[in-house]
PDB file of C-alpha atoms and ligand atoms in Angstrom:
ATOM      1  CA  MET A  17     -57.471 103.704  12.540  1.00  0.00           C
ATOM      2  CA  ILE A  18     -54.480 101.428  13.002  1.00  0.00           C
ATOM      3  CA  GLU A  19     -54.851  97.671  12.664  1.00  0.00           C
ATOM      4  CA  ILE A  20     -52.294  95.189  13.944  1.00  0.00           C
ATOM      5  CA  LEU A  21     -52.119  92.062  11.772  1.00  0.00           C
ATOM      6  CA  GLU A  22     -49.814  89.161  11.114  1.00  0.00           C
ATOM      7  CA  MET A  23     -47.178  90.036   8.480  1.00  0.00           C
ATOM      8  CA  THR A  24     -47.728  88.289   5.153  1.00  0.00           C
ATOM      9  CA  LEU A  25     -45.360  87.834   2.206  1.00  0.00           C
ATOM     10  CA  LYS A  26     -47.414  90.477   0.400  1.00  0.00           C
ATOM     11  CA  ASP A  27     -46.683  92.905   3.232  1.00  0.00           C
ATOM     12  CA  TYR A  28     -43.015  92.027   2.977  1.00  0.00           C
ATOM     13  CA  GLU A  29     -43.025  92.798  -0.759  1.00  0.00           C
ATOM     14  CA  LYS A  30     -44.484  96.229   0.000  1.00  0.00           C
ATOM     15  CA  ILE A  31     -41.826  97.283   2.486  1.00  0.00           C
ATOM     16  CA  LYS A  32     -38.706  95.366   1.491  1.00  0.00           C
ATOM     17  CA  ASP A  33     -37.207  98.039  -0.734  1.00  0.00           C
ATOM     18  CA  ASN A  34     -37.877 100.884   1.696  1.00  0.00           C
ATOM     19  CA  LEU A  35     -36.600  99.506   4.965  1.00  0.00           C
ATOM     20  CA  LYS A  36     -33.800 102.043   5.256  1.00  0.00           C
ATOM     21  CA  GLU A  37     -35.449 104.994   3.557  1.00  0.00           C
ATOM     22  CA  GLU A  38     -38.932 104.918   5.072  1.00  0.00           C
ATOM     23  CA  PHE A  39     -38.391 103.057   8.325  1.00  0.00           C
ATOM     24  CA  ASP A  40     -34.735 103.781   9.002  1.00  0.00           C
ATOM     25  CA  ASP A  41     -34.500 100.094   9.833  1.00  0.00           C
ATOM     26  CA  PHE A  42     -31.117  98.407  10.059  1.00  0.00           C
ATOM     27  CA  TRP A  43     -32.189  95.137   8.427  1.00  0.00           C
ATOM     28  CA  THR A  44     -31.692  94.132   4.805  1.00  0.00           C
ATOM     29  CA  PRO A  45     -34.654  92.638   2.898  1.00  0.00           C
ATOM     30  CA  GLU A  46     -32.864  89.256   3.005  1.00  0.00           C
ATOM     31  CA  ILE A  47     -32.726  89.235   6.796  1.00  0.00           C
ATOM     32  CA  LEU A  48     -36.385  90.187   7.098  1.00  0.00           C
ATOM     33  CA  LEU A  49     -37.407  87.459   4.646  1.00  0.00           C
ATOM     34  CA  SER A  50     -35.410  84.779   6.380  1.00  0.00           C
ATOM     35  CA  GLU A  51     -36.902  85.848   9.726  1.00  0.00           C
ATOM     36  CA  LEU A  52     -40.377  85.770   8.255  1.00  0.00           C
ATOM     37  CA  ASN A  53     -39.777  82.222   7.001  1.00  0.00           C
ATOM     38  CA  ASN A  54     -38.322  81.022  10.283  1.00  0.00           C
ATOM     39  CA  LYS A  55     -40.804  78.672  11.916  1.00  0.00           C
ATOM     40  CA  ASN A  56     -39.879  80.005  15.356  1.00  0.00           C
ATOM     41  CA  SER A  57     -40.582  83.619  14.437  1.00  0.00           C
ATOM     42  CA  ARG A  58     -43.735  85.710  14.484  1.00  0.00           C
ATOM     43  CA  TYR A  59     -44.017  89.037  12.672  1.00  0.00           C
ATOM     44  CA  ILE A  60     -46.752  91.653  12.807  1.00  0.00           C
ATOM     45  CA  VAL A  61     -47.492  94.852  10.914  1.00  0.00           C
ATOM     46  CA  ALA A  62     -49.337  98.027  11.829  1.00  0.00           C
ATOM     47  CA  LYS A  63     -51.609  99.087   8.979  1.00  0.00           C
ATOM     48  CA  LYS A  64     -53.297 102.388   8.311  1.00  0.00           C
ATOM     49  CA  GLY A  65     -55.667 101.419   5.528  1.00  0.00           C
ATOM     50  CA  ASN A  66     -53.400  99.725   3.002  1.00  0.00           C
ATOM     51  CA  GLU A  67     -50.249 101.412   4.180  1.00  0.00           C
ATOM     52  CA  ILE A  68     -47.793  99.616   6.428  1.00  0.00           C
ATOM     53  CA  VAL A  69     -46.740 102.084   9.094  1.00  0.00           C
ATOM     54  CA  GLY A  70     -44.777  99.778  11.364  1.00  0.00           C
ATOM     55  CA  PHE A  71     -43.733  96.235  12.044  1.00  0.00           C
ATOM     56  CA  ALA A  72     -42.287  94.086  14.799  1.00  0.00           C
ATOM     57  CA  GLY A  73     -41.124  90.554  15.342  1.00  0.00           C
ATOM     58  CA  ILE A  74     -40.073  87.966  17.861  1.00  0.00           C
ATOM     59  CA  ILE A  75     -38.197  84.726  17.845  1.00  0.00           C
ATOM     60  CA  ILE A  76     -39.319  82.040  20.235  1.00  0.00           C
ATOM     61  CA  THR A  77     -36.466  80.153  21.877  1.00  0.00           C
ATOM     62  CA  PRO A  78     -36.864  77.164  24.214  1.00  0.00           C
ATOM     63  CA  ASP A  79     -37.060  79.318  27.311  1.00  0.00           C
ATOM     64  CA  SER A  80     -37.704  82.877  26.239  1.00  0.00           C
ATOM     65  CA  VAL A  81     -39.122  85.182  23.624  1.00  0.00           C
ATOM     66  CA  GLU A  82     -36.688  87.619  21.993  1.00  0.00           C
ATOM     67  CA  ILE A  83     -37.826  90.801  20.298  1.00  0.00           C
ATOM     68  CA  THR A  84     -35.820  91.002  17.087  1.00  0.00           C
ATOM     69  CA  ASN A  85     -37.183  94.221  15.617  1.00  0.00           C
ATOM     70  CA  ILE A  86     -39.775  96.900  16.305  1.00  0.00           C
ATOM     71  CA  VAL A  87     -40.010  99.939  14.104  1.00  0.00           C
ATOM     72  CA  THR A  88     -42.453 102.674  13.129  1.00  0.00           C
ATOM     73  CA  LYS A  89     -42.330 104.420   9.772  1.00  0.00           C
ATOM     74  CA  LYS A  90     -40.347 107.623  10.208  1.00  0.00           C
ATOM     75  CA  ARG A  91     -43.135 110.033   9.411  1.00  0.00           C
ATOM     76  CA  GLU A  92     -45.662 108.167  11.580  1.00  0.00           C
ATOM     77  CA  ARG A  93     -43.713 108.223  14.827  1.00  0.00           C
ATOM     78  CA  LYS A  94     -45.028 109.647  18.104  1.00  0.00           C
ATOM     79  CA  LYS A  95     -48.612 108.682  17.291  1.00  0.00           C
ATOM     80  CA  GLY A  96     -48.904 105.572  19.451  1.00  0.00           C
ATOM     81  CA  ILE A  97     -47.977 102.916  16.867  1.00  0.00           C
ATOM     82  CA  GLY A  98     -44.952 101.668  18.834  1.00  0.00           C
ATOM     83  CA  ASN A  99     -47.229 101.193  21.851  1.00  0.00           C
ATOM     84  CA  LEU A 100     -49.676  99.120  19.790  1.00  0.00           C
ATOM     85  CA  LEU A 101     -46.929  96.958  18.272  1.00  0.00           C
ATOM     86  CA  LEU A 102     -45.188  96.276  21.573  1.00  0.00           C
ATOM     87  CA  ASP A 103     -48.465  95.512  23.339  1.00  0.00           C
ATOM     88  CA  LYS A 104     -49.371  92.936  20.679  1.00  0.00           C
ATOM     89  CA  ILE A 105     -45.904  91.374  20.615  1.00  0.00           C
ATOM     90  CA  ILE A 106     -46.012  90.938  24.400  1.00  0.00           C
ATOM     91  CA  LYS A 107     -49.432  89.281  24.157  1.00  0.00           C
ATOM     92  CA  ILE A 108     -48.225  86.892  21.444  1.00  0.00           C
ATOM     93  CA  GLY A 109     -45.134  86.170  23.550  1.00  0.00           C
ATOM     94  CA  GLU A 110     -47.195  85.488  26.655  1.00  0.00           C
ATOM     95  CA  LYS A 111     -49.186  82.794  24.861  1.00  0.00           C
ATOM     96  CA  THR A 112     -46.018  80.799  24.167  1.00  0.00           C
ATOM     97  CA  LYS A 113     -45.807  80.051  27.927  1.00  0.00           C
ATOM     98  CA  ARG A 114     -42.175  81.101  27.994  1.00  0.00           C
ATOM     99  CA  ASN A 115     -40.876  82.652  31.163  1.00  0.00           C
ATOM    100  CA  ASN A 116     -39.876  86.046  29.796  1.00  0.00           C
ATOM    101  CA  ILE A 117     -39.571  88.388  26.859  1.00  0.00           C
ATOM    102  CA  SER A 118     -36.221  90.076  26.215  1.00  0.00           C
ATOM    103  CA  LEU A 119     -34.403  92.366  23.834  1.00  0.00           C
ATOM    104  CA  GLU A 120     -31.185  94.219  23.208  1.00  0.00           C
ATOM    105  CA  VAL A 121     -31.188  97.959  22.701  1.00  0.00           C
ATOM    106  CA  ASN A 122     -28.448 100.494  22.055  1.00  0.00           C
ATOM    107  CA  GLU A 123     -27.961 102.370  25.320  1.00  0.00           C
ATOM    108  CA  LYS A 124     -28.153 105.617  23.338  1.00  0.00           C
ATOM    109  CA  ASN A 125     -31.637 104.780  22.037  1.00  0.00           C
ATOM    110  CA  LYS A 126     -33.508 106.602  24.800  1.00  0.00           C
ATOM    111  CA  ILE A 127     -36.782 106.609  22.858  1.00  0.00           C
ATOM    112  CA  ALA A 128     -36.912 102.827  22.618  1.00  0.00           C
ATOM    113  CA  ILE A 129     -35.731 102.457  26.227  1.00  0.00           C
ATOM    114  CA  ASN A 130     -38.596 104.722  27.341  1.00  0.00           C
ATOM    115  CA  LEU A 131     -41.018 102.572  25.402  1.00  0.00           C
ATOM    116  CA  TYR A 132     -39.742  99.343  26.970  1.00  0.00           C
ATOM    117  CA  ASN A 133     -39.696 100.856  30.467  1.00  0.00           C
ATOM    118  CA  LYS A 134     -43.290 101.884  30.009  1.00  0.00           C
ATOM    119  CA  PHE A 135     -44.224  98.234  29.427  1.00  0.00           C
ATOM    120  CA  GLY A 136     -42.329  97.024  32.490  1.00  0.00           C
ATOM    121  CA  PHE A 137     -39.066  95.831  30.933  1.00  0.00           C
ATOM    122  CA  LYS A 138     -36.071  96.104  33.274  1.00  0.00           C
ATOM    123  CA  GLN A 139     -32.381  96.223  32.514  1.00  0.00           C
ATOM    124  CA  VAL A 140     -30.808  92.838  33.326  1.00  0.00           C
ATOM    125  CA  GLY A 141     -27.460  93.101  31.583  1.00  0.00           C
ATOM    126  CA  LEU A 142     -25.043  95.060  29.450  1.00  0.00           C
ATOM    127  CA  ARG A 143     -23.084  93.957  26.385  1.00  0.00           C
ATOM    128  CA  LYS A 144     -20.123  96.254  26.035  1.00  0.00           C
ATOM    129  CA  LYS A 145     -19.311  97.679  22.589  1.00  0.00           C
ATOM    130  CA  TYR A 146     -21.964  95.462  21.033  1.00  0.00           C
ATOM    131  CA  TYR A 147     -22.961  97.856  18.251  1.00  0.00           C
ATOM    132  CA  ASN A 148     -20.290  98.693  15.645  1.00  0.00           C
ATOM    133  CA  GLY A 149     -17.641  97.873  18.226  1.00  0.00           C
ATOM    134  CA  LYS A 150     -18.594 101.140  19.979  1.00  0.00           C
ATOM    135  CA  ASP A 151     -21.989 101.444  21.625  1.00  0.00           C
ATOM    136  CA  ASN A 152     -23.079  99.281  24.531  1.00  0.00           C
ATOM    137  CA  ALA A 153     -26.211  97.173  24.320  1.00  0.00           C
ATOM    138  CA  ILE A 154     -28.592  97.061  27.239  1.00  0.00           C
ATOM    139  CA  ILE A 155     -30.397  93.761  27.711  1.00  0.00           C
ATOM    140  CA  MET A 156     -33.936  94.298  28.948  1.00  0.00           C
ATOM    141  CA  THR A 157     -36.376  91.656  30.173  1.00  0.00           C
ATOM    142  CA  LYS A 158     -39.968  91.478  31.220  1.00  0.00           C
ATOM    143  CA  TYR A 159     -41.038  88.376  33.130  1.00  0.00           C
ATOM    144  CA  PHE A 160     -44.458  87.026  32.349  1.00  0.00           C
ATOM    145  CA  ASP A 161     -46.836  86.502  35.247  1.00  0.00           C
ATOM    146  CA  ILE A 162     -47.338  82.752  35.405  1.00  0.00           C
TER     147      ILE A 162
HETATM  148  C1  LIG B  25     -38.982 103.128  19.170  1.00  0.00           C
HETATM  149  C2  LIG B  25     -40.101 103.372  18.170  1.00  0.00           C
HETATM  150  C3  LIG B  25     -40.558 102.002  17.625  1.00  0.00           C
HETATM  151  C4  LIG B  25     -41.284 104.045  18.896  1.00  0.00           C
HETATM  152  O1  LIG B  25     -42.355 104.113  17.963  1.00  0.00           O
HETATM  153  P1  LIG B  25     -43.508 105.234  17.994  1.00  0.00           P
HETATM  154  O2  LIG B  25     -44.577 104.739  17.106  1.00  0.00           O
HETATM  155  O3  LIG B  25     -42.943 106.558  17.719  1.00  0.00           O
HETATM  156  O4  LIG B  25     -43.922 105.114  19.537  1.00  0.00           O
HETATM  157  P2  LIG B  25     -45.221 105.684  20.260  1.00  0.00           P
HETATM  158  O5  LIG B  25     -45.702 106.949  19.629  1.00  0.00           O
HETATM  159  O6  LIG B  25     -46.199 104.579  20.415  1.00  0.00           O
HETATM  160  O7  LIG B  25     -44.606 106.025  21.690  1.00  0.00           O
HETATM  161  C5  LIG B  25     -44.415 104.973  22.619  1.00  0.00           C
HETATM  162  C6  LIG B  25     -43.501 105.382  23.750  1.00  0.00           C
HETATM  163  O8  LIG B  25     -42.168 105.510  23.237  1.00  0.00           O
HETATM  164  C7  LIG B  25     -41.512 106.588  23.928  1.00  0.00           C
HETATM  165  N1  LIG B  25     -41.237 107.652  22.963  1.00  0.00           N
HETATM  166  C8  LIG B  25     -41.700 107.726  21.680  1.00  0.00           C
HETATM  167  N2  LIG B  25     -41.185 108.821  21.068  1.00  0.00           N
HETATM  168  C9  LIG B  25     -40.407 109.438  21.991  1.00  0.00           C
HETATM  169  C10 LIG B  25     -39.583 110.613  21.971  1.00  0.00           C
HETATM  170  N3  LIG B  25     -39.469 111.369  20.873  1.00  0.00           N
HETATM  171  N4  LIG B  25     -38.885 110.937  23.100  1.00  0.00           N
HETATM  172  C11 LIG B  25     -38.971 110.177  24.212  1.00  0.00           C
HETATM  173  N5  LIG B  25     -39.723 109.033  24.294  1.00  0.00           N
HETATM  174  C12 LIG B  25     -40.437 108.690  23.201  1.00  0.00           C
HETATM  175  C13 LIG B  25     -42.468 107.052  25.002  1.00  0.00           C
HETATM  176  O9  LIG B  25     -42.242 106.260  26.150  1.00  0.00           O
HETATM  177  C14 LIG B  25     -43.809 106.706  24.372  1.00  0.00           C
HETATM  178  O10 LIG B  25     -44.793 106.571  25.334  1.00  0.00           O
HETATM  179  P3  LIG B  25     -45.975 107.668  25.437  1.00  0.00           P
HETATM  180  O11 LIG B  25     -46.806 107.449  24.222  1.00  0.00           O
HETATM  181  O12 LIG B  25     -46.683 107.323  26.687  1.00  0.00           O
HETATM  182  O13 LIG B  25     -45.290 109.001  25.462  1.00  0.00           O
HETATM  183  C15 LIG B  25     -39.672 104.332  17.020  1.00  0.00           C
HETATM  184  O14 LIG B  25     -39.070 105.479  17.569  1.00  0.00           O
HETATM  185  C16 LIG B  25     -38.725 103.703  16.016  1.00  0.00           C
HETATM  186  O15 LIG B  25     -39.149 103.083  15.046  1.00  0.00           O
HETATM  187  N6  LIG B  25     -37.388 103.858  16.240  1.00  0.00           N
HETATM  188  C17 LIG B  25     -36.398 103.299  15.329  1.00  0.00           C
HETATM  189  C18 LIG B  25     -36.286 101.814  15.491  1.00  0.00           C
HETATM  190  C19 LIG B  25     -35.837 101.440  16.886  1.00  0.00           C
HETATM  191  O16 LIG B  25     -34.974 102.077  17.472  1.00  0.00           O
HETATM  192  N7  LIG B  25     -36.424 100.344  17.415  1.00  0.00           N
HETATM  193  C20 LIG B  25     -36.055  99.796  18.690  1.00  0.00           C
HETATM  194  C21 LIG B  25     -34.896  98.891  18.493  1.00  0.00           C
HETATM  195  S1  LIG B  25     -34.428  98.087  20.008  1.00  0.00           S
END
């Protein structure tokens, strides 16, 4: 069974040295820690027993909620964990009474785009050559029903 819980510093300690290797995440431990300590951020983990199999986070700005990261452990993908994380992040976002939840995704990342489409996110913009000066970023938004 997978549980979705708020990320603690203890959780951070468990994953910080394996972000690249086990999650293929692009963040350094320092970035994750500073995000975790940001009073405008909220981070969650997916746990299978004691093992952290995914995590996700948002930053709450004055008028929107931005998804900063969502990732499933490499060997646990395609089992529904991304769905659980995104569902929870949207629910947390909705409670902030902001107007929408948004994110940037590499236009080549079809898997993530599929996931966001499934939850009703729509493309609202494009940032050319946003990643490594090469790949375009798609900006996707889901408006909350208010
Ligand atoms: C995107 C990511 C979080 C999905 O996590 P996951 O746990 O494998 O996702 P799930 O098993 O819950 O699948 C959720 C949806 O994602 C899409 N998806 C997942 N794997 C897919 C694949 N191999 N091909 C196509 N679509 C796929 C589908 O829409 C799927 O919906 P379905 O369950 O109805 O088929 C995961 O691939 C990941 O960690 N990628 C690297 C980090 C990343 O790119 N994050 C997004 C940054 S913007």
